[in-house]
């Protein structure tokens, strides 16, 4: 016999002559003992001595156990199964819950890092139009002030700040690429490159063609950059009617630069016209057709350069450039904060899902441990003994005092409180 069974037998045989119960003695019918011995109930066959001991204990007690209470005998009968359930619960919790806690802490760490990045982005200094450092508030104030000034001037009829909404610098650059064949044709004529020799892979001809291509690319890019940058530079001196409104000395310099740009356009157009004219004359093309084509293509080249310049010159002003610069700075800052905020929201949502899984896992493990005890033969014996004693008080659920379970429960509560701080409910 086991120690607990010895204890139960001794407990059953123990008598207290001095303390007789005030109510009648309770006995277990022999027939029920015999039927239980053969597994027919109402008691578990292995717990018949335990039920007898608990009934004997009940006869000795003056009062029956209250709600949520166990007698010493009932505690002794339940001790082993409670110990096994507690160990199983601790293992189950360590295997299933600890990884969830680790994942949750990792998510909280990422959220905390995003909070720091959002805070840093919120107070990060911005670069002003002149390269000065501005706080976000100062940049916003400067942007709003200049924006209001531009809006007011446009409302008063000024054309200085008007912006072409269809403007595209890339499109202008593609337009200027049409000049590439012009420069290439001119350079191949200048270097006397024979295309037939090039297609025959003649060495000197290939070198000449490569040189012509390099200089044609350089000339096209340089022509486009000079016209575009000059237009962007000159627009800083526009007045309300889009004319140059700079002081006399500056205006004279701007006029001189415009004359130089016009000369560049004329030279580029002349290159195109002369080259076409030369090729046409060598091919014995009628003079009228040669003049028409060379003049038309020369005008097209000049018009492309003029459009590139004017598209920059008439597209806004220095003040609108400043507004755009600040808007870009503020927009990038706001986009960064919003992107970080979205990442944070996703992590908070994910952590909420993990936290819910953690609590469900804890609850399921605890419920399984409780059912292991309440469905055991020991609890059936306790319920049978209380039935014989005439007590209708339910047997209380077991309480588990494992340090592991207590610590994991404490961490789960802390993580729940932390999640509430990360995602406060709006009132």
Coordinates of C-alpha atoms in Angstrom, one line a residue, residues 34 52 134 143 190 297 326 329 361 419:
X34 CA -19.2 -3.9 -3.3
X52 CA -14.5 5.9 3.9
X134 CA 15.1 75.6 -39.6
X143 CA 6.4 78.2 -46.3
X190 CA 33.5 67.8 -90.1
X297 CA 15.2 72.1 -89.9
X326 CA 10.1 74.1 -48.3
X329 CA 11.2 69.4 -47.1
X361 CA -3.0 29.8 -24.4
X419 CA 0.2 47.2 -24.8

